[in-house]
Amino acid sequence: MLKYEKQYFTFYSIMSFKIPRVTVDGIILNNGKILLIRRNRQPFKGRWALPGGFVEYGETTEDAVVREVYEETGLKTRIRDLAGVYSDPNRDPRGHTISIVYSLEIIDGRLKGGDDASDAQFFDVKKLPCLSFDHNRIIKEFLEGKRS
């Protein structure tokens, strides 16, 4: 690496940019029911949401969704498909986030709330509670076969 490149990358890495944070959400369907978690932290503490969370530095979004679902539900999963990308700057009250949503299938585990989730349950897709963030929209579009 040339000297000026090293200086540039050092400067670039310490600059403060306002950039969106990347999150992931997992959709797991089972016999007409969808898996939701009850949030144990703000924002939306006590409300239901899709399992998911922030991507850690150095982690792929695919690994992040499998990790987050396991941490919050106790279920080991694998990715079936990319369900959509949601990037409305106002979708999260904590700031601009971009959520990459995957559909997943269960491969093992016992359902239980954990980490950021006080509970985890399957809900009939026709009788969903009011959800956190834009998760009602995400589920609606997934069930309609739309990709965002």
Coordinates of C-alpha atoms in Angstrom, one line a residue:
M1 CA 0.0 0.0 0.0
L2 CA 1.3 3.4 -0.9
K3 CA 2.0 6.0 1.9
Y4 CA -0.8 8.3 0.7
E5 CA -3.3 5.4 0.6
K6 CA -2.5 4.5 4.2
Q7 CA -3.0 8.1 5.3
Y8 CA -6.3 8.2 3.4
F9 CA -7.6 5.0 4.9
T10 CA -6.6 6.1 8.4
F11 CA -8.4 9.4 7.9
Y12 CA -11.4 7.7 6.3
S13 CA -11.8 5.2 9.2
I14 CA -11.9 7.9 11.9
M15 CA -14.2 10.3 10.1
S16 CA -17.7 10.5 11.6
F17 CA -20.3 9.8 8.9
K18 CA -24.0 9.7 9.5
I19 CA -24.8 6.4 7.9
P20 CA -27.7 3.9 8.3
R21 CA -27.3 0.9 10.5
V22 CA -28.0 -2.6 9.0
T23 CA -30.5 -4.9 10.7
V24 CA -32.0 -8.3 9.8
D25 CA -35.4 -9.8 10.4
G26 CA -36.5 -13.4 10.0
I27 CA -39.8 -14.7 8.8
I28 CA -40.7 -18.2 9.9
L29 CA -44.0 -19.7 8.8
N30 CA -45.3 -22.9 10.3
N31 CA -48.8 -24.3 9.4
G32 CA -50.3 -20.8 8.6
K33 CA -48.7 -19.3 11.7
I34 CA -45.8 -16.8 11.9
L35 CA -43.2 -16.6 14.6
L36 CA -43.0 -13.4 16.6
I37 CA -41.1 -12.3 19.7
R38 CA -42.2 -9.9 22.4
R39 CA -39.6 -7.2 22.7
N40 CA -37.8 -6.9 26.0
R41 CA -36.2 -3.5 25.3
Q42 CA -37.0 -0.1 24.0
P43 CA -38.2 0.9 21.5
F44 CA -41.5 -0.9 21.6
K45 CA -40.8 -2.8 24.8
G46 CA -43.6 -5.3 25.4
R47 CA -44.8 -5.2 21.8
W48 CA -44.5 -8.1 19.3
A49 CA -42.0 -8.1 16.4
L50 CA -40.3 -10.4 13.9
P51 CA -37.1 -11.9 15.4
G52 CA -34.1 -10.0 14.4
G53 CA -31.6 -7.3 15.2
F54 CA -28.4 -5.5 14.3
V55 CA -25.7 -7.0 12.1
E56 CA -22.4 -7.1 14.0
Y57 CA -19.2 -5.7 12.5
G58 CA -17.5 -8.4 10.3
E59 CA -20.7 -10.5 10.2
T60 CA -22.7 -11.4 7.0
T61 CA -26.4 -10.6 7.0
E62 CA -27.1 -14.3 6.5
D63 CA -25.1 -15.2 9.6
A64 CA -26.7 -12.3 11.6
V65 CA -30.3 -13.4 10.9
V66 CA -29.6 -17.0 11.9
R67 CA -27.8 -15.8 15.1
E68 CA -30.5 -13.3 16.0
V69 CA -33.3 -15.8 15.6
Y70 CA -31.5 -18.3 17.7
E71 CA -30.7 -15.8 20.4
E72 CA -34.3 -14.6 20.6
T73 CA -36.2 -17.8 20.1
G74 CA -33.9 -20.8 20.8
L75 CA -34.5 -22.1 17.3
K76 CA -31.8 -23.1 14.9
T77 CA -32.7 -22.1 11.3
R78 CA -31.5 -22.0 7.8
I79 CA -32.3 -19.4 5.1
R80 CA -34.8 -20.3 2.5
D81 CA -34.9 -17.0 0.6
L82 CA -34.4 -13.3 0.6
A83 CA -37.8 -11.8 1.4
G84 CA -37.0 -8.1 1.0
V85 CA -35.1 -5.0 1.9
Y86 CA -36.7 -2.2 3.9
S87 CA -35.0 1.2 4.0
D88 CA -37.5 3.9 5.0
P89 CA -35.3 6.4 7.0
N90 CA -38.2 6.7 9.5
R91 CA -38.9 2.9 10.1
D92 CA -37.0 2.9 13.4
P93 CA -37.2 5.6 16.1
R94 CA -33.6 5.0 17.0
G95 CA -32.5 6.3 13.6
H96 CA -32.1 5.3 10.0
T97 CA -31.9 1.5 9.6
I98 CA -31.9 -0.7 6.6
S99 CA -33.4 -4.1 7.3
I100 CA -32.7 -7.2 5.2
V101 CA -35.5 -9.7 5.7
Y102 CA -35.1 -13.4 5.1
S103 CA -37.5 -16.3 5.2
L104 CA -36.2 -19.2 7.2
E105 CA -37.0 -22.8 8.1
I106 CA -36.5 -24.4 11.4
I107 CA -34.0 -27.2 11.6
D108 CA -33.7 -27.7 15.4
G109 CA -34.3 -26.2 18.8
R110 CA -37.0 -25.6 21.4
L111 CA -39.1 -22.4 21.2
K112 CA -38.4 -19.9 24.1
G113 CA -37.9 -16.2 24.4
G114 CA -34.3 -15.1 25.1
D115 CA -31.8 -12.2 24.8
D116 CA -33.9 -9.2 23.6
A117 CA -37.1 -11.2 23.7
S118 CA -39.2 -11.9 26.8
D119 CA -41.4 -14.4 24.8
A120 CA -41.6 -16.1 21.4
Q121 CA -44.8 -17.5 19.9
F122 CA -46.5 -18.5 16.7
F123 CA -49.5 -16.3 15.6
D124 CA -52.1 -17.0 13.1
V125 CA -51.2 -14.8 10.1
K126 CA -54.9 -13.7 9.9
K127 CA -54.9 -12.6 13.5
L128 CA -51.7 -10.6 14.0
P129 CA -51.3 -8.1 16.8
C130 CA -50.1 -4.6 16.1
L131 CA -46.4 -5.0 15.5
S132 CA -43.3 -3.0 16.2
F133 CA -41.5 -1.0 13.5
D134 CA -42.8 -1.7 10.0
H135 CA -43.2 -5.4 10.6
N136 CA -47.0 -5.5 9.8
R137 CA -46.1 -4.2 6.3
I138 CA -43.2 -6.7 5.9
I139 CA -45.4 -9.6 6.8
K140 CA -48.2 -8.4 4.6
E141 CA -45.9 -8.0 1.6
F142 CA -44.3 -11.4 2.2
L143 CA -47.7 -13.1 2.3
E144 CA -48.7 -11.4 -0.9
G145 CA -45.5 -12.5 -2.6
K146 CA -44.1 -9.0 -3.0
R147 CA -40.5 -8.2 -2.7
S148 CA -39.6 -4.8 -1.3

